[in-house]
Amino acid sequence: MRKSNTIFWLVAYKALGATQIVDSFYFPAVSVAATRPTFCRTAAIFLSQVHDSIEPYIGPVGSFADMEGGVTIENLHLNVLAGPSLVAQGRGLFLCIYNEVDLEATDEEEGESVEEIIIPQGTPLCGYSRGYFSDEEKGDKSVVFRFKEQSFHDTAVFYNQRLTSIVDAIWDTFDENSKWKGGRINPKEDEILFGHIVQIDHGSQQMKIRADERFFSRIFIPETLNEDVQFSATYLGVYANDLAFDPHSSQEEYLENSEKNNILQLVWRLAADEKSGMLVPTWPVVVAKKDIRLLNTVPMEVGLEYGFQYWDAYTKLGDLK
């Protein structure tokens, strides 16, 4: 029997003075990609002692006056904001510590502001965007839904409101879908995970996952945003830029810069199709790629890795024009 050791975090976003429960997430006590004894039971750790092992994040510094919108995650003491990017054309994504202003507080109480937070690895910060799937890329914010055959075991996804591995998510669908229980009726290899071939040995419970090369509509295209939702928690992630790109850097230099400067990553949110039981992607979620230590009360731009291959192709395409 597979064991599930999880705890529950509730993420509440506040925008324009109202608190909105956008989603709830369960987090495993052991992370998917690395051994971490436990996650803290609060979504952010307010430190009484400085954690010198975690370097404070320092990124391009913006101004509150330039921010166009965003949300506050009160239980993280965190602002997630969008404003003019300092590294690229268009908007960028910014983070900073949030301190609630209490107009009735005494001078003594006002001195108790939060000066430092740590956001644990895997914490969801916002959605990337809603959208649709296509066989053609559109714009520079498209995301490919594809799990690597060599490293899928370490790939995290959100499924049933918890962060888990893609392997455990697939096993969960077997447990939940009565027609698959006990192996009485097994789905075909290309009917388990959207756009992929999944081979399962029920005896050893071993699994292999690879992209189905016959399948092409795996490119997620963010929808065009209207003014009502463009700065909501569901869509803020689409403004994140790659802070590691340098047209003169090598792949090794790019990866080194990305590890330092791109502190966010995308994790796919999956759901089981009501009719077929197949696991299908809904939209990407932006999470903390590693433990993030913030000292800044002014907005700092944060990044998301696009990948060296993306920039290599982008540069070559520019040379052809």
mmCIF file of C-alpha atoms in Angstrom:
data_model
loop_
_atom_site.group_PDB
_atom_site.id
_atom_site.type_symbol
_atom_site.label_atom_id
_atom_site.label_comp_id
_atom_site.label_asym_id
_atom_site.label_seq_id
_atom_site.Cartn_x
_atom_site.Cartn_y
_atom_site.Cartn_z
ATOM 1 C CA MET A 1 0.000 0.000 0.000
ATOM 2 C CA ARG A 2 1.314 3.432 -0.910
ATOM 3 C CA LYS A 3 1.460 5.898 1.981
ATOM 4 C CA SER A 4 0.457 9.535 1.672
ATOM 5 C CA ASN A 5 1.930 11.894 4.259
ATOM 6 C CA THR A 6 0.505 15.342 3.666
ATOM 7 C CA ILE A 7 -0.336 18.551 5.424
ATOM 8 C CA PHE A 8 -2.749 21.265 4.400
ATOM 9 C CA TRP A 9 -1.989 24.865 3.503
ATOM 10 C CA LEU A 10 -4.681 27.376 2.727
ATOM 11 C CA VAL A 11 -3.630 30.140 0.370
ATOM 12 C CA ALA A 12 -5.816 33.233 0.484
ATOM 13 C CA TYR A 13 -5.332 36.120 -1.907
ATOM 14 C CA LYS A 14 -6.522 39.647 -1.226
ATOM 15 C CA ALA A 15 -7.045 42.063 -4.069
ATOM 16 C CA LEU A 16 -8.767 45.444 -3.982
ATOM 17 C CA GLY A 17 -9.623 45.052 -0.328
ATOM 18 C CA ALA A 18 -11.378 41.683 -0.574
ATOM 19 C CA THR A 19 -10.058 38.256 0.375
ATOM 20 C CA GLN A 20 -10.557 35.567 -2.232
ATOM 21 C CA ILE A 21 -9.888 31.879 -1.636
ATOM 22 C CA VAL A 22 -8.495 30.928 -5.024
ATOM 23 C CA ASP A 23 -7.404 27.383 -4.274
ATOM 24 C CA SER A 24 -6.309 25.115 -1.468
ATOM 25 C CA PHE A 25 -3.256 22.907 -1.653
ATOM 26 C CA TYR A 26 -1.950 19.845 0.132
ATOM 27 C CA PHE A 27 1.829 19.506 0.362
ATOM 28 C CA PRO A 28 3.709 16.248 0.951
ATOM 29 C CA ALA A 29 5.898 16.161 4.056
ATOM 30 C CA VAL A 30 8.762 15.054 1.823
ATOM 31 C CA SER A 31 9.379 17.007 -1.348
ATOM 32 C CA VAL A 32 9.351 15.363 -4.735
ATOM 33 C CA ALA A 33 12.778 16.324 -6.027
ATOM 34 C CA ALA A 34 14.862 16.338 -2.859
ATOM 35 C CA THR A 35 14.886 14.964 0.659
ATOM 36 C CA ARG A 36 13.458 17.594 2.992
ATOM 37 C CA PRO A 37 12.372 16.303 6.432
ATOM 38 C CA THR A 38 9.172 18.348 6.749
ATOM 39 C CA PHE A 39 7.558 21.473 5.497
ATOM 40 C CA CYS A 40 6.727 24.036 8.153
ATOM 41 C CA ARG A 41 3.035 24.114 9.043
ATOM 42 C CA THR A 42 2.761 27.806 8.251
ATOM 43 C CA ALA A 43 2.970 28.941 4.661
ATOM 44 C CA ALA A 44 5.721 31.393 5.539
ATOM 45 C CA ILE A 45 8.230 31.315 8.384
ATOM 46 C CA PHE A 46 8.575 34.553 10.323
ATOM 47 C CA LEU A 47 12.068 34.318 11.645
ATOM 48 C CA SER A 48 13.240 34.967 15.169
ATOM 49 C CA GLN A 49 16.724 33.900 14.124
ATOM 50 C CA VAL A 50 18.420 34.735 10.856
ATOM 51 C CA HIS A 51 18.851 31.737 8.534
ATOM 52 C CA ASP A 52 22.261 32.603 7.135
ATOM 53 C CA SER A 53 22.255 29.458 4.997
ATOM 54 C CA ILE A 54 19.600 31.034 2.751
ATOM 55 C CA GLU A 55 20.893 34.057 0.903
ATOM 56 C CA PRO A 56 18.378 36.919 0.719
ATOM 57 C CA TYR A 57 16.939 37.355 -2.741
ATOM 58 C CA ILE A 58 18.191 40.482 -4.482
ATOM 59 C CA GLY A 59 16.622 41.342 -7.819
ATOM 60 C CA PRO A 60 15.851 44.369 -9.966
ATOM 61 C CA VAL A 61 14.207 46.962 -7.709
ATOM 62 C CA GLY A 62 10.940 48.499 -8.799
ATOM 63 C CA SER A 63 8.680 51.135 -7.303
ATOM 64 C CA PHE A 64 5.220 50.852 -5.759
ATOM 65 C CA ALA A 65 4.231 53.871 -7.814
ATOM 66 C CA ASP A 66 4.873 51.880 -10.996
ATOM 67 C CA MET A 67 2.971 48.748 -9.960
ATOM 68 C CA GLU A 68 -0.232 48.299 -11.953
ATOM 69 C CA GLY A 69 -1.951 45.652 -9.860
ATOM 70 C CA GLY A 70 -1.562 42.438 -7.947
ATOM 71 C CA VAL A 71 -2.607 40.506 -4.871
ATOM 72 C CA THR A 72 -1.629 40.139 -1.236
ATOM 73 C CA ILE A 73 -1.205 36.687 0.280
ATOM 74 C CA GLU A 74 -1.789 37.634 3.896
ATOM 75 C CA ASN A 75 -0.747 34.352 5.508
ATOM 76 C CA LEU A 76 2.556 34.603 3.650
ATOM 77 C CA HIS A 77 2.928 38.332 4.417
ATOM 78 C CA LEU A 78 3.648 38.668 0.708
ATOM 79 C CA ASN A 79 2.716 41.020 -2.103
ATOM 80 C CA VAL A 80 2.652 39.561 -5.633
ATOM 81 C CA LEU A 81 2.590 42.465 -8.087
ATOM 82 C CA ALA A 82 2.764 43.284 -11.778
ATOM 83 C CA GLY A 83 4.368 46.362 -13.259
ATOM 84 C CA PRO A 84 6.747 47.498 -15.990
ATOM 85 C CA SER A 85 9.595 45.011 -16.286
ATOM 86 C CA LEU A 86 13.120 46.175 -15.577
ATOM 87 C CA VAL A 87 14.706 43.517 -17.799
ATOM 88 C CA ALA A 88 12.356 43.140 -20.779
ATOM 89 C CA GLN A 89 9.656 44.875 -22.722
ATOM 90 C CA GLY A 90 6.192 44.780 -21.236
ATOM 91 C CA ARG A 91 5.304 43.813 -17.687
ATOM 92 C CA GLY A 92 7.223 41.863 -15.083
ATOM 93 C CA LEU A 93 6.348 39.996 -11.875
ATOM 94 C CA PHE A 94 7.447 41.431 -8.514
ATOM 95 C CA LEU A 95 7.524 40.210 -4.896
ATOM 96 C CA CYS A 96 7.908 42.078 -1.618
ATOM 97 C CA ILE A 97 7.029 41.733 2.048
ATOM 98 C CA TYR A 98 3.524 42.846 2.981
ATOM 99 C CA ASN A 99 2.904 44.660 6.264
ATOM 100 C CA GLU A 100 -0.683 45.472 7.117
ATOM 101 C CA VAL A 101 -1.207 49.077 8.139
ATOM 102 C CA ASP A 102 -3.289 49.416 11.288
ATOM 103 C CA LEU A 103 -4.441 53.016 11.641
ATOM 104 C CA GLU A 104 -5.379 52.418 15.299
ATOM 105 C CA ALA A 105 -2.068 50.834 16.298
ATOM 106 C CA THR A 106 0.098 52.484 18.951
ATOM 107 C CA ASP A 107 3.670 53.568 18.282
ATOM 108 C CA GLU A 108 4.863 50.474 20.133
ATOM 109 C CA GLU A 109 2.728 48.148 18.006
ATOM 110 C CA GLU A 110 3.838 49.815 14.784
ATOM 111 C CA GLY A 111 7.396 48.698 15.507
ATOM 112 C CA GLU A 112 6.372 45.019 15.260
ATOM 113 C CA SER A 113 6.377 44.857 11.476
ATOM 114 C CA VAL A 114 7.582 41.791 9.596
ATOM 115 C CA GLU A 115 11.154 42.352 8.494
ATOM 116 C CA GLU A 116 11.979 38.981 6.973
ATOM 117 C CA ILE A 117 10.156 35.970 5.576
ATOM 118 C CA ILE A 118 11.123 32.632 4.083
ATOM 119 C CA ILE A 119 8.824 31.110 1.494
ATOM 120 C CA PRO A 120 9.381 27.319 1.436
ATOM 121 C CA GLN A 121 10.172 25.508 -1.797
ATOM 122 C CA GLY A 122 7.000 24.467 -3.606
ATOM 123 C CA THR A 123 4.769 27.192 -2.163
ATOM 124 C CA PRO A 124 2.166 28.254 -4.764
ATOM 125 C CA LEU A 125 2.303 32.005 -5.373
ATOM 126 C CA CYS A 126 -0.127 32.530 -8.245
ATOM 127 C CA GLY A 127 -1.522 30.953 -11.352
ATOM 128 C CA TYR A 128 0.267 31.332 -14.671
ATOM 129 C CA SER A 129 -2.837 31.873 -16.763
ATOM 130 C CA ARG A 130 -5.919 30.133 -18.058
ATOM 131 C CA GLY A 131 -5.674 29.167 -21.694
ATOM 132 C CA TYR A 132 -6.041 26.460 -24.316
ATOM 133 C CA PHE A 133 -3.917 23.815 -26.044
ATOM 134 C CA SER A 134 -2.700 24.027 -29.619
ATOM 135 C CA ASP A 135 -0.209 22.386 -31.961
ATOM 136 C CA GLU A 136 1.391 25.764 -32.744
ATOM 137 C CA GLU A 137 3.156 28.247 -30.512
ATOM 138 C CA LYS A 138 1.745 31.744 -30.206
ATOM 139 C CA GLY A 139 3.758 34.528 -28.626
ATOM 140 C CA ASP A 140 6.594 34.085 -26.128
ATOM 141 C CA LYS A 141 4.466 32.879 -23.186
ATOM 142 C CA SER A 142 3.501 29.469 -24.602
ATOM 143 C CA VAL A 143 4.303 26.444 -22.411
ATOM 144 C CA VAL A 144 4.797 22.873 -23.651
ATOM 145 C CA PHE A 145 3.100 20.078 -21.682
ATOM 146 C CA ARG A 146 5.750 17.377 -21.880
ATOM 147 C CA PHE A 147 7.349 15.183 -19.218
ATOM 148 C CA LYS A 148 10.949 14.095 -19.789
ATOM 149 C CA GLU A 149 11.425 10.351 -20.003
ATOM 150 C CA GLN A 150 14.685 10.467 -18.027
ATOM 151 C CA SER A 151 13.496 12.642 -15.123
ATOM 152 C CA PHE A 152 9.730 12.280 -14.799
ATOM 153 C CA HIS A 153 10.029 10.604 -11.367
ATOM 154 C CA ASP A 154 11.205 13.918 -9.886
ATOM 155 C CA THR A 155 8.550 16.021 -11.604
ATOM 156 C CA ALA A 156 5.960 17.628 -9.339
ATOM 157 C CA VAL A 157 2.339 18.347 -10.256
ATOM 158 C CA PHE A 158 -0.723 19.641 -8.468
ATOM 159 C CA TYR A 159 -3.445 17.019 -8.292
ATOM 160 C CA ASN A 160 -6.452 16.883 -5.963
ATOM 161 C CA GLN A 161 -5.299 20.125 -4.328
ATOM 162 C CA ARG A 162 -1.903 18.796 -3.310
ATOM 163 C CA LEU A 163 1.641 18.901 -4.597
ATOM 164 C CA THR A 164 2.740 15.406 -5.523
ATOM 165 C CA SER A 165 4.801 13.525 -8.100
ATOM 166 C CA ILE A 166 3.370 12.720 -11.509
ATOM 167 C CA VAL A 167 3.807 9.025 -10.645
ATOM 168 C CA ASP A 168 1.687 9.313 -7.492
ATOM 169 C CA ALA A 169 -0.918 11.366 -9.358
ATOM 170 C CA ILE A 170 -1.305 8.544 -11.883
ATOM 171 C CA TRP A 171 -1.595 5.937 -9.130
ATOM 172 C CA ASP A 172 -4.205 8.099 -7.438
ATOM 173 C CA THR A 173 -6.352 8.073 -10.569
ATOM 174 C CA PHE A 174 -6.213 4.277 -10.516
ATOM 175 C CA ASP A 175 -7.351 4.286 -6.895
ATOM 176 C CA GLU A 176 -10.146 6.769 -7.568
ATOM 177 C CA ASN A 177 -11.474 5.319 -10.801
ATOM 178 C CA SER A 178 -13.392 2.118 -10.053
ATOM 179 C CA LYS A 179 -13.024 0.709 -13.558
ATOM 180 C CA TRP A 180 -9.240 0.607 -13.097
ATOM 181 C CA LYS A 181 -9.176 -0.849 -9.564
ATOM 182 C CA GLY A 182 -7.383 -4.158 -9.194
ATOM 183 C CA GLY A 183 -6.403 -4.082 -12.837
ATOM 184 C CA ARG A 184 -9.772 -5.525 -13.874
ATOM 185 C CA ILE A 185 -10.021 -3.148 -16.810
ATOM 186 C CA ASN A 186 -6.799 -1.376 -17.741
ATOM 187 C CA PRO A 187 -6.741 1.740 -19.908
ATOM 188 C CA LYS A 188 -4.547 1.778 -22.974
ATOM 189 C CA GLU A 189 -1.052 3.238 -22.675
ATOM 190 C CA ASP A 190 -2.086 6.432 -24.463
ATOM 191 C CA GLU A 191 -5.276 6.897 -22.408
ATOM 192 C CA ILE A 192 -3.698 7.512 -18.986
ATOM 193 C CA LEU A 193 -1.914 10.877 -19.317
ATOM 194 C CA PHE A 194 -2.695 13.571 -21.866
ATOM 195 C CA GLY A 195 -0.155 13.492 -24.720
ATOM 196 C CA HIS A 196 1.979 10.719 -23.216
ATOM 197 C CA ILE A 197 2.541 6.974 -23.259
ATOM 198 C CA VAL A 198 2.421 5.440 -19.790
ATOM 199 C CA GLN A 199 3.623 1.869 -19.272
ATOM 200 C CA ILE A 200 2.784 0.297 -15.915
ATOM 201 C CA ASP A 201 3.890 -2.982 -14.373
ATOM 202 C CA HIS A 202 1.191 -3.632 -11.773
ATOM 203 C CA GLY A 203 3.190 -6.419 -10.184
ATOM 204 C CA SER A 204 6.271 -4.342 -9.390
ATOM 205 C CA GLN A 205 4.379 -1.009 -9.509
ATOM 206 C CA GLN A 206 7.070 0.332 -11.829
ATOM 207 C CA MET A 207 6.140 3.014 -14.331
ATOM 208 C CA LYS A 208 7.602 4.498 -17.500
ATOM 209 C CA ILE A 209 6.403 7.755 -19.054
ATOM 210 C CA ARG A 210 7.340 9.216 -22.412
ATOM 211 C CA ALA A 211 5.823 11.772 -24.747
ATOM 212 C CA ASP A 212 3.519 10.391 -27.418
ATOM 213 C CA GLU A 213 5.201 11.552 -30.623
ATOM 214 C CA ARG A 214 1.924 11.106 -32.529
ATOM 215 C CA PHE A 215 0.354 13.815 -30.387
ATOM 216 C CA PHE A 216 0.914 17.476 -31.260
ATOM 217 C CA SER A 217 -1.643 19.624 -29.418
ATOM 218 C CA ARG A 218 0.485 19.911 -26.283
ATOM 219 C CA ILE A 219 1.325 23.644 -26.415
ATOM 220 C CA PHE A 220 -0.485 25.715 -23.794
ATOM 221 C CA ILE A 221 -1.444 29.175 -25.076
ATOM 222 C CA PRO A 222 -2.389 31.761 -22.408
ATOM 223 C CA GLU A 223 -5.694 33.404 -23.144
ATOM 224 C CA THR A 224 -5.925 37.100 -23.959
ATOM 225 C CA LEU A 225 -6.584 38.931 -20.710
ATOM 226 C CA ASN A 226 -9.258 41.536 -20.168
ATOM 227 C CA GLU A 227 -9.074 44.299 -17.599
ATOM 228 C CA ASP A 228 -11.213 42.438 -15.067
ATOM 229 C CA VAL A 229 -8.752 39.568 -14.587
ATOM 230 C CA GLN A 230 -5.364 40.760 -15.822
ATOM 231 C CA PHE A 231 -4.026 41.313 -12.292
ATOM 232 C CA SER A 232 -5.911 38.523 -10.495
ATOM 233 C CA ALA A 233 -4.145 35.667 -8.719
ATOM 234 C CA THR A 234 -5.008 33.228 -11.499
ATOM 235 C CA TYR A 235 -3.177 35.199 -14.195
ATOM 236 C CA LEU A 236 -0.264 37.046 -12.574
ATOM 237 C CA GLY A 237 2.365 34.415 -13.393
ATOM 238 C CA VAL A 238 2.237 35.130 -17.106
ATOM 239 C CA TYR A 239 4.127 38.376 -16.468
ATOM 240 C CA ALA A 240 7.232 36.596 -15.133
ATOM 241 C CA ASN A 241 10.299 37.064 -17.333
ATOM 242 C CA ASP A 242 13.546 35.116 -17.564
ATOM 243 C CA LEU A 243 16.134 37.047 -15.536
ATOM 244 C CA ALA A 244 19.066 34.908 -16.708
ATOM 245 C CA PHE A 245 19.090 35.618 -20.430
ATOM 246 C CA ASP A 246 22.223 37.153 -21.940
ATOM 247 C CA PRO A 247 22.714 36.806 -25.704
ATOM 248 C CA HIS A 248 26.456 36.387 -25.169
ATOM 249 C CA SER A 249 26.312 33.710 -22.456
ATOM 250 C CA SER A 250 27.018 30.014 -22.945
ATOM 251 C CA GLN A 251 24.591 27.322 -21.839
ATOM 252 C CA GLU A 252 26.626 26.732 -18.687
ATOM 253 C CA GLU A 253 26.632 30.447 -17.860
ATOM 254 C CA TYR A 254 22.911 30.685 -18.541
ATOM 255 C CA LEU A 255 22.120 27.790 -16.177
ATOM 256 C CA GLU A 256 24.333 29.293 -13.487
ATOM 257 C CA ASN A 257 22.604 32.672 -13.788
ATOM 258 C CA SER A 258 19.193 31.028 -13.861
ATOM 259 C CA GLU A 259 19.839 29.115 -10.641
ATOM 260 C CA LYS A 260 20.624 32.413 -8.931
ATOM 261 C CA ASN A 261 18.128 34.784 -10.544
ATOM 262 C CA ASN A 262 15.096 32.687 -11.506
ATOM 263 C CA ILE A 263 13.518 31.750 -8.184
ATOM 264 C CA LEU A 264 10.155 30.636 -9.616
ATOM 265 C CA GLN A 265 9.074 27.590 -11.591
ATOM 266 C CA LEU A 266 5.941 26.256 -13.245
ATOM 267 C CA VAL A 267 4.090 23.203 -11.970
ATOM 268 C CA TRP A 268 1.208 21.747 -13.942
ATOM 269 C CA ARG A 269 -2.202 21.462 -12.337
ATOM 270 C CA LEU A 270 -3.855 18.203 -13.420
ATOM 271 C CA ALA A 271 -7.397 16.863 -13.239
ATOM 272 C CA ALA A 272 -9.027 13.560 -14.135
ATOM 273 C CA ASP A 273 -11.357 13.713 -17.114
ATOM 274 C CA GLU A 274 -14.867 12.909 -15.887
ATOM 275 C CA LYS A 275 -15.647 10.535 -18.766
ATOM 276 C CA SER A 276 -12.375 8.786 -19.556
ATOM 277 C CA GLY A 277 -10.472 9.108 -16.273
ATOM 278 C CA MET A 278 -7.440 10.355 -18.207
ATOM 279 C CA LEU A 279 -5.188 12.820 -16.400
ATOM 280 C CA VAL A 280 -5.343 16.119 -18.279
ATOM 281 C CA PRO A 281 -3.595 19.459 -17.665
ATOM 282 C CA THR A 282 -5.730 22.448 -16.735
ATOM 283 C CA TRP A 283 -3.214 25.284 -16.335
ATOM 284 C CA PRO A 284 0.269 25.912 -14.899
ATOM 285 C CA VAL A 285 0.813 27.216 -11.360
ATOM 286 C CA VAL A 286 3.773 29.407 -10.350
ATOM 287 C CA VAL A 287 5.594 28.113 -7.249
ATOM 288 C CA ALA A 288 8.790 28.855 -5.351
ATOM 289 C CA LYS A 289 11.610 26.885 -7.011
ATOM 290 C CA LYS A 290 13.593 26.865 -3.772
ATOM 291 C CA ASP A 291 13.374 28.349 -0.296
ATOM 292 C CA ILE A 292 13.138 32.103 -0.835
ATOM 293 C CA ARG A 293 14.306 34.559 1.791
ATOM 294 C CA LEU A 294 12.902 38.071 1.397
ATOM 295 C CA LEU A 295 14.027 41.175 3.245
ATOM 296 C CA ASN A 296 12.635 43.694 0.778
ATOM 297 C CA THR A 297 9.576 45.810 1.459
ATOM 298 C CA VAL A 298 9.802 47.396 -2.007
ATOM 299 C CA PRO A 299 8.982 45.379 -5.132
ATOM 300 C CA MET A 300 11.777 43.279 -6.648
ATOM 301 C CA GLU A 301 11.338 41.604 -10.013
ATOM 302 C CA VAL A 302 11.485 37.800 -9.937
ATOM 303 C CA GLY A 303 12.161 35.388 -12.759
ATOM 304 C CA LEU A 304 11.077 32.147 -14.387
ATOM 305 C CA GLU A 305 13.454 29.984 -16.432
ATOM 306 C CA TYR A 306 12.514 29.757 -20.115
ATOM 307 C CA GLY A 307 15.409 27.416 -20.948
ATOM 308 C CA PHE A 308 18.612 27.833 -22.937
ATOM 309 C CA GLN A 309 17.104 26.015 -25.939
ATOM 310 C CA TYR A 310 14.309 28.594 -26.058
ATOM 311 C CA TRP A 311 16.751 31.508 -26.150
ATOM 312 C CA ASP A 312 19.064 29.757 -28.602
ATOM 313 C CA ALA A 313 16.148 29.272 -31.010
ATOM 314 C CA TYR A 314 14.928 32.816 -30.362
ATOM 315 C CA THR A 315 18.371 34.265 -31.138
ATOM 316 C CA LYS A 316 18.772 32.212 -34.312
ATOM 317 C CA LEU A 317 15.319 33.237 -35.484
ATOM 318 C CA GLY A 318 16.269 36.875 -34.928
ATOM 319 C CA ASP A 319 19.424 36.406 -36.978
ATOM 320 C CA LEU A 320 17.339 35.079 -39.881
ATOM 321 C CA LYS A 321 15.056 38.105 -39.975
#
